[in-house]
Tab-separated table of C-alpha atoms and ligand atoms in Angstrom:
chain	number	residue	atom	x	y	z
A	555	UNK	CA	16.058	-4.935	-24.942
A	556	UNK	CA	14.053	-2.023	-24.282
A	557	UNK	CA	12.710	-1.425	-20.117
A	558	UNK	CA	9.932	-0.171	-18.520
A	559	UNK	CA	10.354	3.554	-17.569
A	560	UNK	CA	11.674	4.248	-13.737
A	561	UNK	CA	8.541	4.257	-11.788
A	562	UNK	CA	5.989	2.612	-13.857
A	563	UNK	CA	4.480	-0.367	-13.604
A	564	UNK	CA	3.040	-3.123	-15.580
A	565	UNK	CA	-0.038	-5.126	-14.758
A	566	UNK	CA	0.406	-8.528	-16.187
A	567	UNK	CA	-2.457	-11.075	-17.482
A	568	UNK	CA	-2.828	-13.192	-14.226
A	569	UNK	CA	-2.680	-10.046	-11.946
A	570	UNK	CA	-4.481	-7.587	-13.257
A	571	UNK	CA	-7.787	-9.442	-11.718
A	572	UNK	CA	-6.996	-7.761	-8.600
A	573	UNK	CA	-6.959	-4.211	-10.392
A	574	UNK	CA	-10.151	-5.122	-11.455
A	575	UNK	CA	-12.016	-5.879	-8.240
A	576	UNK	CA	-10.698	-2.855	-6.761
A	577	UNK	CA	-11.960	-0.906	-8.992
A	578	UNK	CA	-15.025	-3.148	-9.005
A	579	UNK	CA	-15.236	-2.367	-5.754
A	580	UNK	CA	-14.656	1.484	-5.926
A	581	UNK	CA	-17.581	1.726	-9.236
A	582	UNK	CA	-20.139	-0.496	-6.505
A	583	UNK	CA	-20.039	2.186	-3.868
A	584	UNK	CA	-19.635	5.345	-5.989
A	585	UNK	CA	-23.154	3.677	-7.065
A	586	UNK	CA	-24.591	3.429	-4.029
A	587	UNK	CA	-23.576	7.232	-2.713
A	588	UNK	CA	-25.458	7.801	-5.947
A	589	UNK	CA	-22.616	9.114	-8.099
A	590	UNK	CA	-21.683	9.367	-11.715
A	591	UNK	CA	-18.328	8.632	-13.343
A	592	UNK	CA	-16.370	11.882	-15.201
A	593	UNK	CA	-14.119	10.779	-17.563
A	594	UNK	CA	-11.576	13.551	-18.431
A	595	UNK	CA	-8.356	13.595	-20.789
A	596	UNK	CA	-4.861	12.212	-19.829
A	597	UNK	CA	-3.442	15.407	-20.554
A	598	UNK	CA	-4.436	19.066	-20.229
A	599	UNK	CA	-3.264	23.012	-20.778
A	600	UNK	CA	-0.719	22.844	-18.172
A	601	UNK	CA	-1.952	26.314	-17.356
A	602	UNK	CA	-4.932	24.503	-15.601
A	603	UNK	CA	-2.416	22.988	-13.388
A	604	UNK	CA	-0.627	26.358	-12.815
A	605	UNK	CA	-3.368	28.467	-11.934
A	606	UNK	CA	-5.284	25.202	-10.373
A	607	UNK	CA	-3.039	23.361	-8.425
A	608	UNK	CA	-0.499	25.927	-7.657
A	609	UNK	CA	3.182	26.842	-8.069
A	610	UNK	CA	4.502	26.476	-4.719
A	611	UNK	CA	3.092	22.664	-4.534
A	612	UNK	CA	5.513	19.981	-5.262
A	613	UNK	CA	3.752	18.709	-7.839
A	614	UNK	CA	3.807	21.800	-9.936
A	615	UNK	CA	6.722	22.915	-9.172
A	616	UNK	CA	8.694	19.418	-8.952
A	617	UNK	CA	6.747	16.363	-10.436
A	618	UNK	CA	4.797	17.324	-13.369
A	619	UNK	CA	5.172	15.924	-17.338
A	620	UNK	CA	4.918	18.617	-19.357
A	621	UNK	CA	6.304	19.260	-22.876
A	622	UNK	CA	5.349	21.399	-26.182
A	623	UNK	CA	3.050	19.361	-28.328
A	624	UNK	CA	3.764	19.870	-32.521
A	625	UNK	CA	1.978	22.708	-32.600
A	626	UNK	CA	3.757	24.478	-29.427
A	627	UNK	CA	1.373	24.206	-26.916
A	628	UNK	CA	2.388	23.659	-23.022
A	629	UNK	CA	1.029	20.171	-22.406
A	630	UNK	CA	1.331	18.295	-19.231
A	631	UNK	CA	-0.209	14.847	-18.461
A	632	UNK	CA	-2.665	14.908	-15.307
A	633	UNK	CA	-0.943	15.366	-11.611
A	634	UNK	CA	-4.194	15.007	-10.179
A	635	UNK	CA	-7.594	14.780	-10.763
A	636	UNK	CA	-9.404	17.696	-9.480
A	637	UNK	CA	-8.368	20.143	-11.640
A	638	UNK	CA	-9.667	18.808	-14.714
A	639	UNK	CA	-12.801	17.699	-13.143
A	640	UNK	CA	-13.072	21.625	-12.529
A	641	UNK	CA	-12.645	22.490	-15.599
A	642	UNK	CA	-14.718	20.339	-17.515
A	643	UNK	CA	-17.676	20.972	-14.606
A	644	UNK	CA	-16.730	24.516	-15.976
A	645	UNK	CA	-17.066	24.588	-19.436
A	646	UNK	CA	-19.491	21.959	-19.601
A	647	UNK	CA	-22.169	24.569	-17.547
A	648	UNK	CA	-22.482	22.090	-14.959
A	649	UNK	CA	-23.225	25.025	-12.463
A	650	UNK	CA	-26.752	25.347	-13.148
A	651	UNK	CA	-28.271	25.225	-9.671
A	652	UNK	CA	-31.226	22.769	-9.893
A	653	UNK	CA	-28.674	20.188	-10.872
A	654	UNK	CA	-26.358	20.793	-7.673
A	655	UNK	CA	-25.101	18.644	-6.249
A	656	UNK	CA	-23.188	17.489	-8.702
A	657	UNK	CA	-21.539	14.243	-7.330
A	658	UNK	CA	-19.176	12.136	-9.455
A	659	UNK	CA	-16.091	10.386	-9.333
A	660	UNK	CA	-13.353	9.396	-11.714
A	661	UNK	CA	-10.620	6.178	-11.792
A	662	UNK	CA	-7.427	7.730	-13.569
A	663	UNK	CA	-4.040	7.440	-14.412
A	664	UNK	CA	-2.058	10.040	-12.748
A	665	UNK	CA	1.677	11.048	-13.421
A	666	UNK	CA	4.391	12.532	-11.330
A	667	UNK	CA	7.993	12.769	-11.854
A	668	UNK	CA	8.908	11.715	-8.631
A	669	UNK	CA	11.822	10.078	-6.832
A	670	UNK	CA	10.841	5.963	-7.378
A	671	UNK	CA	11.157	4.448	-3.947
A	672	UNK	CA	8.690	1.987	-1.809
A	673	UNK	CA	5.094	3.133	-2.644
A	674	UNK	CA	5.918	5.947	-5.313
A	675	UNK	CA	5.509	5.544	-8.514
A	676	UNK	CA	5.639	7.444	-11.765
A	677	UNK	CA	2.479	6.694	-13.022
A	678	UNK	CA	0.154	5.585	-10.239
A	679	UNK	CA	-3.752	5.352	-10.576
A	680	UNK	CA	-6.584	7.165	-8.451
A	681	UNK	CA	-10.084	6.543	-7.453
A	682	UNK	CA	-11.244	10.155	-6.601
A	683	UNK	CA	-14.677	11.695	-5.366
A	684	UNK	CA	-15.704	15.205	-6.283
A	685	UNK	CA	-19.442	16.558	-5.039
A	686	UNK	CA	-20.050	20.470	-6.409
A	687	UNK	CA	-21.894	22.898	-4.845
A	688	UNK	CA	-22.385	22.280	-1.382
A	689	UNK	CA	-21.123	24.214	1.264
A	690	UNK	CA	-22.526	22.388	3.963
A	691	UNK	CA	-19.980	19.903	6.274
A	692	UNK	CA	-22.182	17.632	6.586
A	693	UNK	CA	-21.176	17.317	2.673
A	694	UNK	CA	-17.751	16.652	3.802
A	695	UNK	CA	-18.752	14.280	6.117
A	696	UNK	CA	-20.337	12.194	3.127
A	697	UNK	CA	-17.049	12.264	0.881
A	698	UNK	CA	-15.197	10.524	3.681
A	699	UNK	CA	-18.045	7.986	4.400
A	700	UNK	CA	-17.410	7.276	0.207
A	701	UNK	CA	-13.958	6.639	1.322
A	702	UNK	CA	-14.035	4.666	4.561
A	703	UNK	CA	-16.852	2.582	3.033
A	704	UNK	CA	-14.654	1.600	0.191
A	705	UNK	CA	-12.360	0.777	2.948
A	706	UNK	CA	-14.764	-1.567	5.037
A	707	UNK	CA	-16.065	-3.253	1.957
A	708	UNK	CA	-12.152	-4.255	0.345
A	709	UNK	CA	-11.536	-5.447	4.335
A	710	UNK	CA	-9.040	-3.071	5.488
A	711	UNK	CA	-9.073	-2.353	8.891
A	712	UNK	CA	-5.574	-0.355	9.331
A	713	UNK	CA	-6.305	3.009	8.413
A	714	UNK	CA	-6.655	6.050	10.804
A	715	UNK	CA	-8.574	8.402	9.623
A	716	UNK	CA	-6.944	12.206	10.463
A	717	UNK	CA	-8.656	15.472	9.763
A	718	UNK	CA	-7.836	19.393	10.147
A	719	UNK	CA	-9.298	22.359	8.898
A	720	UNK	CA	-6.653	24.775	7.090
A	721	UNK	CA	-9.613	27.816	7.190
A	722	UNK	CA	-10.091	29.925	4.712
A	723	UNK	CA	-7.483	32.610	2.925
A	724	UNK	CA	-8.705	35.044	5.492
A	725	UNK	CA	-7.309	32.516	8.336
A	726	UNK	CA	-4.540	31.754	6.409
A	727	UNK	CA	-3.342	35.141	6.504
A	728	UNK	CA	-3.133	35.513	10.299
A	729	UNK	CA	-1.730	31.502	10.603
A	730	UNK	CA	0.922	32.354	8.577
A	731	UNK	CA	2.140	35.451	10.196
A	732	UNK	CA	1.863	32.839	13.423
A	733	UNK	CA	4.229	30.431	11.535
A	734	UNK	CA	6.824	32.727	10.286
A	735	UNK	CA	7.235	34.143	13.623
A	736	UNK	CA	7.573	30.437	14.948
A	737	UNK	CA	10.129	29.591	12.685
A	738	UNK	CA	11.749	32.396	11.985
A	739	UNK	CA	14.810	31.056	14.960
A	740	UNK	CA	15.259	28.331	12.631
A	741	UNK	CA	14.418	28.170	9.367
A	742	UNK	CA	18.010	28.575	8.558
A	743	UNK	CA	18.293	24.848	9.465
A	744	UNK	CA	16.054	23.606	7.482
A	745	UNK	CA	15.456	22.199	4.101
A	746	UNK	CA	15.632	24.298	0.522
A	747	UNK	CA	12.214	23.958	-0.321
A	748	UNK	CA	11.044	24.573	3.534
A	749	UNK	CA	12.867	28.076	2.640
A	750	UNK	CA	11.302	28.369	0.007
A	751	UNK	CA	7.992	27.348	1.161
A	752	UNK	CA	9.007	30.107	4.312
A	753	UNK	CA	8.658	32.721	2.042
A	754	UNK	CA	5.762	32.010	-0.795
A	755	UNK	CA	3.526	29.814	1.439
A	756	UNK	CA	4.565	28.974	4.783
A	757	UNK	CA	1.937	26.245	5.889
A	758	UNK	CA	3.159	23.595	2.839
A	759	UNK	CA	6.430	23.803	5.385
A	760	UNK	CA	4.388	21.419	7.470
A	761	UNK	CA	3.728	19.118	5.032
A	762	UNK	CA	7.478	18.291	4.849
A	763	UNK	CA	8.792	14.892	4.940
A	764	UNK	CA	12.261	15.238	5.982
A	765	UNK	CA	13.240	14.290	9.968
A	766	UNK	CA	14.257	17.472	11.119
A	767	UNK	CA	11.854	19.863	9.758
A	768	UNK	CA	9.483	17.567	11.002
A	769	UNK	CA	11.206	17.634	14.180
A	770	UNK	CA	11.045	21.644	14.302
A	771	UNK	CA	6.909	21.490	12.871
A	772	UNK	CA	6.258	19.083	16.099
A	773	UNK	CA	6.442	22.731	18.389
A	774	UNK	CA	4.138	24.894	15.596
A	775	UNK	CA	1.126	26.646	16.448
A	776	UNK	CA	-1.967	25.026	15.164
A	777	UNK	CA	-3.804	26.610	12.939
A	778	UNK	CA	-6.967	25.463	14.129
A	779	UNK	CA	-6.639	28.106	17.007
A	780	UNK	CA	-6.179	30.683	13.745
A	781	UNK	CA	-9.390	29.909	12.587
A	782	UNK	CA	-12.444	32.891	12.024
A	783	UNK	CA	-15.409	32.571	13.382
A	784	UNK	CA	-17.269	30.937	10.164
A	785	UNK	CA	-14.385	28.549	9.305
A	786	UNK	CA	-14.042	26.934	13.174
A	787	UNK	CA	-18.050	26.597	12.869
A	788	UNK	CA	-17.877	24.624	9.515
A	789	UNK	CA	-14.976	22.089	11.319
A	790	UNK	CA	-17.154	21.629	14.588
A	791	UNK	CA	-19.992	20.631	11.986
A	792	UNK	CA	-17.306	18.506	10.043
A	793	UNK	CA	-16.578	16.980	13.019
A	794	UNK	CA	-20.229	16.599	14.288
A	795	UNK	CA	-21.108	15.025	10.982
A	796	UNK	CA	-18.731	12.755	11.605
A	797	UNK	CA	-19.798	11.425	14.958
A	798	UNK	CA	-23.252	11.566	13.985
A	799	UNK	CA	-22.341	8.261	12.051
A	800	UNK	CA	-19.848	7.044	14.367
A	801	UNK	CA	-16.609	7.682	11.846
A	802	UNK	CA	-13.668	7.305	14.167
A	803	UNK	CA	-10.826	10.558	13.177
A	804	UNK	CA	-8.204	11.678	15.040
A	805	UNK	CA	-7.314	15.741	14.663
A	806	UNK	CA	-4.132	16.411	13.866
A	807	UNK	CA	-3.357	20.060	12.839
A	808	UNK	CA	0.089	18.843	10.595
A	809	UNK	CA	-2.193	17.831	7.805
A	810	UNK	CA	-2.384	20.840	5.177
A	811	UNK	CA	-2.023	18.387	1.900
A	812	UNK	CA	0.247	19.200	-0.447
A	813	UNK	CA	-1.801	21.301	-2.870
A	814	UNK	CA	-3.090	24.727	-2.926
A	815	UNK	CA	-6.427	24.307	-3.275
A	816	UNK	CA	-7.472	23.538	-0.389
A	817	UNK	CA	-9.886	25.532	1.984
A	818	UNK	CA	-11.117	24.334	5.062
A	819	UNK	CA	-11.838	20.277	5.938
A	820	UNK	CA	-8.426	18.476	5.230
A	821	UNK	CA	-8.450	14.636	5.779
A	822	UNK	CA	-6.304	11.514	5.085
A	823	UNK	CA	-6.659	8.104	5.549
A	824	UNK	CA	-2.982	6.471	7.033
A	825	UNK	CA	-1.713	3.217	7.842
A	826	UNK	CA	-0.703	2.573	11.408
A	827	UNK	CA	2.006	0.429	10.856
A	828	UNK	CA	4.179	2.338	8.092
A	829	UNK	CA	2.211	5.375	7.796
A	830	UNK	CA	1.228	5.624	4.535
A	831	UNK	CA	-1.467	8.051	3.214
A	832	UNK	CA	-3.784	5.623	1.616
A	833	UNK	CA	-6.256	8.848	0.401
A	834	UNK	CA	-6.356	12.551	0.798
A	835	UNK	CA	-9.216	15.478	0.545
A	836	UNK	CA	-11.022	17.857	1.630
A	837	UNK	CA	-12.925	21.195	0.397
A	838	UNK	CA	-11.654	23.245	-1.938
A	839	UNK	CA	-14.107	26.069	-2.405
A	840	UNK	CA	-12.361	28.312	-3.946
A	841	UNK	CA	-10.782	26.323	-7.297
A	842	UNK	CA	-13.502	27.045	-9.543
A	843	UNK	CA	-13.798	30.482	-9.269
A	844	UNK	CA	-9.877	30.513	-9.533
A	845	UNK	CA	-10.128	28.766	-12.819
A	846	UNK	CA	-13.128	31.237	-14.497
A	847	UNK	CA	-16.041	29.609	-12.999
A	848	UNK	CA	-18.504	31.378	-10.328
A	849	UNK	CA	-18.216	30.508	-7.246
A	850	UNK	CA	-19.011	27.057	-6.410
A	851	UNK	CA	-18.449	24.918	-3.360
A	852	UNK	CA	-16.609	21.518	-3.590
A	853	UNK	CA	-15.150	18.844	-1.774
A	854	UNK	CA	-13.507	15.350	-2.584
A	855	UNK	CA	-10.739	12.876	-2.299
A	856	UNK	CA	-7.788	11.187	-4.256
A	857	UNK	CA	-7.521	7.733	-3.327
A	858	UNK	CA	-4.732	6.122	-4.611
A	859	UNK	CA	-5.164	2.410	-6.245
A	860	UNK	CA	-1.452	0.887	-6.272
A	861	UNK	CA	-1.397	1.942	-2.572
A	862	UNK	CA	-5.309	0.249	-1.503
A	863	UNK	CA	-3.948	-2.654	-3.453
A	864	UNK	CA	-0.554	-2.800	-1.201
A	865	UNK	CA	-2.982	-2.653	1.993
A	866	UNK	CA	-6.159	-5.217	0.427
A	867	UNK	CA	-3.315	-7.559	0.141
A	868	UNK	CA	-2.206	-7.390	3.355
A	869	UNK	CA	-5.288	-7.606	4.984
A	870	UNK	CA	-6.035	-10.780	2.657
A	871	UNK	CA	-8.595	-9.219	0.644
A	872	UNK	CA	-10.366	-11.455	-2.163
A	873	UNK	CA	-9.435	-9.865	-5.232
A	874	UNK	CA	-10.701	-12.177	-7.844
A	875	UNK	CA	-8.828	-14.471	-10.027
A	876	UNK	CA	-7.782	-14.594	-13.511
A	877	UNK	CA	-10.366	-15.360	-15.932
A	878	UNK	CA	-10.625	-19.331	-16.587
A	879	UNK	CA	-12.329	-21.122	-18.939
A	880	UNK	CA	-15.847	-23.327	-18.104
A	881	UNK	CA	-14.857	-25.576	-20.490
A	882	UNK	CA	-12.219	-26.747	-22.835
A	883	UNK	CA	-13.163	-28.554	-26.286
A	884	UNK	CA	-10.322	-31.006	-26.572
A	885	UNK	CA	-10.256	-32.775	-30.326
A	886	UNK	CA	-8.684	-36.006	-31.069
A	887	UNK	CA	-7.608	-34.951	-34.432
A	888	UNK	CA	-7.898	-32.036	-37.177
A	889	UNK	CA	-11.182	-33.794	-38.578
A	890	UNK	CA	-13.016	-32.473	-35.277
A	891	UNK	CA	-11.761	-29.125	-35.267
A	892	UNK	CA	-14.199	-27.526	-37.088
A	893	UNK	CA	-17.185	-28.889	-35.509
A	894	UNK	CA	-15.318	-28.071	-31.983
A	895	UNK	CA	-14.782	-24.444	-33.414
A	896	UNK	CA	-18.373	-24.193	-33.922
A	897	UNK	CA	-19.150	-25.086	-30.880
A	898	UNK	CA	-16.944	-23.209	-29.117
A	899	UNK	CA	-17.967	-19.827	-31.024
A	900	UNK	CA	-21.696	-20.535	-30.536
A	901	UNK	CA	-20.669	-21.443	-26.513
A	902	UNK	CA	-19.240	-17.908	-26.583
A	903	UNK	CA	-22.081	-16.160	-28.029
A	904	UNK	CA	-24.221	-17.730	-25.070
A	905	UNK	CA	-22.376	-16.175	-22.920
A	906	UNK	CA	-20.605	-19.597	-22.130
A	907	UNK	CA	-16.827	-19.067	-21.679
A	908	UNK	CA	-14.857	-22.086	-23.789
A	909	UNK	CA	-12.000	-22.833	-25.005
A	910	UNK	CA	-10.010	-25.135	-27.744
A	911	UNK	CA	-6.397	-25.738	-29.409
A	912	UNK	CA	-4.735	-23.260	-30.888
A	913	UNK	CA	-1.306	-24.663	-30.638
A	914	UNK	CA	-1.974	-28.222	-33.256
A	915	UNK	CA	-1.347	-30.223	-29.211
A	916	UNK	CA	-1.841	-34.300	-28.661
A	917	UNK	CA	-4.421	-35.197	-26.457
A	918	UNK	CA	-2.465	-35.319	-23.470
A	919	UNK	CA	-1.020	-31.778	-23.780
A	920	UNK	CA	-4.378	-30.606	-24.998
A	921	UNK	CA	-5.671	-31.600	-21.283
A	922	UNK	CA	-2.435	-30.816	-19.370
A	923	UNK	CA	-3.158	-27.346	-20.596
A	924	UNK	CA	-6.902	-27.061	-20.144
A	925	UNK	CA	-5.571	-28.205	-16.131
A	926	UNK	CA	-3.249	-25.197	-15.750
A	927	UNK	CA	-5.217	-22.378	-17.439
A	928	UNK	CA	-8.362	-23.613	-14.479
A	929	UNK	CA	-11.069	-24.977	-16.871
A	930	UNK	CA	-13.822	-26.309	-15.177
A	931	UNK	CA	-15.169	-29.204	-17.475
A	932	UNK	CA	-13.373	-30.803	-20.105
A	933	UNK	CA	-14.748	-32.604	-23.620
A	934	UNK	CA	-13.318	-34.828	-25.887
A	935	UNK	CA	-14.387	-34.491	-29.444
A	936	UNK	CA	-13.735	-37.438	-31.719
A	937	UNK	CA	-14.911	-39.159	-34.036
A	938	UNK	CA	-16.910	-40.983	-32.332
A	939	UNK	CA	-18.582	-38.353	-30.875
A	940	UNK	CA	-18.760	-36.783	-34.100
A	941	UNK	CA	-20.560	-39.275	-35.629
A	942	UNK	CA	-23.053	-40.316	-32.610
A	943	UNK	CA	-23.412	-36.660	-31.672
A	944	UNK	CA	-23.027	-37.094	-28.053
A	945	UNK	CA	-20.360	-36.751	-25.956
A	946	UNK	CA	-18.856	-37.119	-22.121
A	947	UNK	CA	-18.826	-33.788	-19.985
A	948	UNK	CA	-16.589	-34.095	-17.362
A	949	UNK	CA	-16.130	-31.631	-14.294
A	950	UNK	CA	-12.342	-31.617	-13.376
A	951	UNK	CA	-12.750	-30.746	-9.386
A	952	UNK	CA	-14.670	-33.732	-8.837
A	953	UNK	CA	-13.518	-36.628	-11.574
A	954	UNK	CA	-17.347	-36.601	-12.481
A	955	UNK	CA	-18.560	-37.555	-15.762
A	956	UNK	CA	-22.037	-37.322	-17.418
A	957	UNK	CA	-22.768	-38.566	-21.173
A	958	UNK	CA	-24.409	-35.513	-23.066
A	959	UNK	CA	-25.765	-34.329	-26.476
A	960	UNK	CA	-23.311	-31.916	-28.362
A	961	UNK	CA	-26.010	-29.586	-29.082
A	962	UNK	CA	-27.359	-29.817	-25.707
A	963	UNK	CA	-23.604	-28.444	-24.033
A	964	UNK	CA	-24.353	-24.541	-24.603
A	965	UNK	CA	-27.979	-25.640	-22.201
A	966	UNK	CA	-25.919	-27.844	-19.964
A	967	UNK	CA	-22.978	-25.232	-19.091
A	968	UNK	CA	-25.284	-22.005	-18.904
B	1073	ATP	P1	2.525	12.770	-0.449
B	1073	ATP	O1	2.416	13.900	0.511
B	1073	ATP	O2	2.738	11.414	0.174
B	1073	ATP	O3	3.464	13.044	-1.583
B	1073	ATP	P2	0.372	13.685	-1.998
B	1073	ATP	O4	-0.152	14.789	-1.158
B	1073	ATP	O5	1.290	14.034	-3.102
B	1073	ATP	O6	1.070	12.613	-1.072
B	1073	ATP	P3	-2.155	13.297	-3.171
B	1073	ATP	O7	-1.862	14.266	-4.215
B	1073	ATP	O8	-3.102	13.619	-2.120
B	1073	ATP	O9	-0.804	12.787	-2.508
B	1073	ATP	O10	-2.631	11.941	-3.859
B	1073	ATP	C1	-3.701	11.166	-3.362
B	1073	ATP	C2	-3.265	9.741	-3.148
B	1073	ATP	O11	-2.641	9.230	-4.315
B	1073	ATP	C3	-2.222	9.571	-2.089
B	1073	ATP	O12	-2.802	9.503	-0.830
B	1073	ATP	C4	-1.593	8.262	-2.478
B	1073	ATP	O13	-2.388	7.169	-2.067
B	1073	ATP	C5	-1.620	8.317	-3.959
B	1073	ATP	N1	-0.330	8.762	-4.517
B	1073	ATP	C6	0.157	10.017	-4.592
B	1073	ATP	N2	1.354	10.055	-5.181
B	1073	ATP	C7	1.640	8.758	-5.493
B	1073	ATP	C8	2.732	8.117	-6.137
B	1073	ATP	N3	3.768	8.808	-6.586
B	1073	ATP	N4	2.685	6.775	-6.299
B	1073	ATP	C9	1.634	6.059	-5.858
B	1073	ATP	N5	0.574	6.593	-5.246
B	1073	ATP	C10	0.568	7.930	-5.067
B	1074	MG	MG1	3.360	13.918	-3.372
């Protein structure tokens, strides 16, 4: 008996329904805020992820799948989805400026060697949001309105929304002088990676998830009072934007996000209750001129899917059922079947879902199973009705039965 890798997951037949809507859900208002889907590869040059995402995050420097393909090439299968986003808005010449914005969005696997514990997984999946080109807050403003309005329209009322601006390198500079100073009494007390972090890039230290580095970030200066003059003009706009629309956020100066790429506007999405980071983004301005491109604006959010579902559940979402059948040809024996089989592929080219035996069943098991797999109306196909041509329809909520042409069904049932 072989298992399912730590950390993975399978979707199974009569749950993946609820995948579905979600993501139903997430296509329907990508639609309305006008964007287009980018479909990218599974796996990339892991040097994308180095030079894009950054080798003092955790998920470069902790998390990532990466191996030499057969012809000795560093692979590594996406951590995220912005950086090949970037690089495909790259080399495709996406940049051209009458086209800008460029707004799209992606639904994606995503892999991460990670610890498995309660809403980590090893392969997770992401609704994200990337618009390119504009610097403008207000632009910022409209990725989180993607997000919250996925939010309001699965029912979840539960998330906070947080924000901070992390400035630009220039601000970054001066915070982090700020922060080493701060902790310089007692970063000997705290974690391996927070030394780490202490010396390569101080501000991921508050971004830290164990207790008593958190305990020492509580006291930090805020790098919101770091910010130049440009950056702390782009967060009141952020923020302006934001009540403009009446988009509830809370600032909290501990959210950097755990990758580099950041610049400026940082947001997540939380739940109250266990405070879990439903989605993360912000503006990241700087990633495609790090990766070859010129200089181009961006902002957007990772949403991920496995954690929405864990919250539309909760707040008793409708997420769809498995499909069912309309109707179910029954037969009475084999002499039917292949009249039933032709009318159950013609009910299927209508666009009529139907179903019949495939498992040589009596009668009675034939309709004990038509009960269980939900069909809505059930026929009987004998030989009387094969001769006469007509047959009994009969809808299985109600007990009601109505006497019907066989080649009138496919009319009937539309
Ligand atoms: P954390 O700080 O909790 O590790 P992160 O910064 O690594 O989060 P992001 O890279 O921003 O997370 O990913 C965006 C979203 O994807 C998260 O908000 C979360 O909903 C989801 N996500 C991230 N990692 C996982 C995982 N291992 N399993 C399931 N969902 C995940
Ligand atoms: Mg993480």
């Amino acid at each position: 008996m072989i298992n399912i890798p730590k950390g993975t997951k399978d979707a199974l037949p009569q749950d993946s329904h609820a995948f579905l809507a979600l993501e139903k859900k997430a296509r329907e208002v990508a639609r309305v805020f006008n964007l287009n889907e980018i479909r990218t590869p599974t796996f990339e040059h892991t040097e994308l992820f180095l030079r894009g995402v950054g080798d003092t995050t955790d998920i470069v420097g902790k998390e990532m799948y990466t191996f030499l393909d057969k012809g000795e090439r560093s692979i590594t299968l996406k951590p995220e989805g912005t950086a090949g986003v970037a690089r495909a808005y790259i080399e495709n010449g996406m940049d051209r400026n009458a086209s800008l914005p460029v707004k799209m969005y992606y639904i994606t696997p995503v892999f991460r060697y990670e610890r498995p514990q309660s809403g980590r997984l090893r392969e997770h999946h992401q609704f994200g949001v990337e618009l390119y080109g504009s610097p403008e807050p207000q632009t910022d403003a409209e990725v989180v309105q993607i997000a919250k309005t996925l939010m309001d329209t699965v029912g979840i009322e539960e998330t906070k929304l947080f924000i901070n601006s992390i400035g630009c390198p220039e601000c970054r500079k001066l915070y982090n002088e700020a922060l080493r100073n701060f902790l310089a009494d007692n970063i000997e007390s705290m974690c391996k990676d927070c030394k780490e972090r202490y010396v390569k890039n101080p501000l991921r230290i508050l971004d830290c998830k164990e207790e008593h580095c958190k305990e020492i970030n509580k006291g930090a200066p805020k790098i919101t009072e770091y910010l130049c003059e440009e950056c702390k003009n782009h967060f009141e706009g952020f923020k302006k934007a934001l009540d403009e629309v009446g988009i509830e956020y809370t600032v909290n100066p501990n959210i950097v996000r755990g990758l580099d790429y950041y610049t400026r506007s940082v947001f997540e999405f939380v739940t109250e209750a266990d405070k879990l980071t439903v989605c993360g983004g912000g503006r990241y301005d700087n990633l495609v001129s790090m990766l070859g491109g010129k200089p181009t604006p961006a902002v957007g959010f990772g949403m991920g899917l496995e954690r929405l579902m864990m919250i539309a559940e909760r707040a008793g979402a409708d997420l769809g059922k498995p499909n069912a059948p309309k109707v179910y040809i029954a037969n009475l024996s084999d002499e039917q079947s292949t009249l039933i089989r032709k009318v159950v592929y013609e009910l299927r080219r209508q666009g009529v879902s139907a179903e019949c035996d495939l498992m040589q069943r009596s009668l009675k098991a034939q309709m004990k199973y038509a009960g269980r797999i939900g069909a809505e109306y059930v026929v009987v196909i004998g030989e009387e009705e094969a001769k006469t041509g007509e047959c009994e329809l009969k809808e299985m909520a109600t007990g009601d039965v109505k006497k019907i042409k066989i080649e009138k069904l496919i009319d009937e049932l539309k």
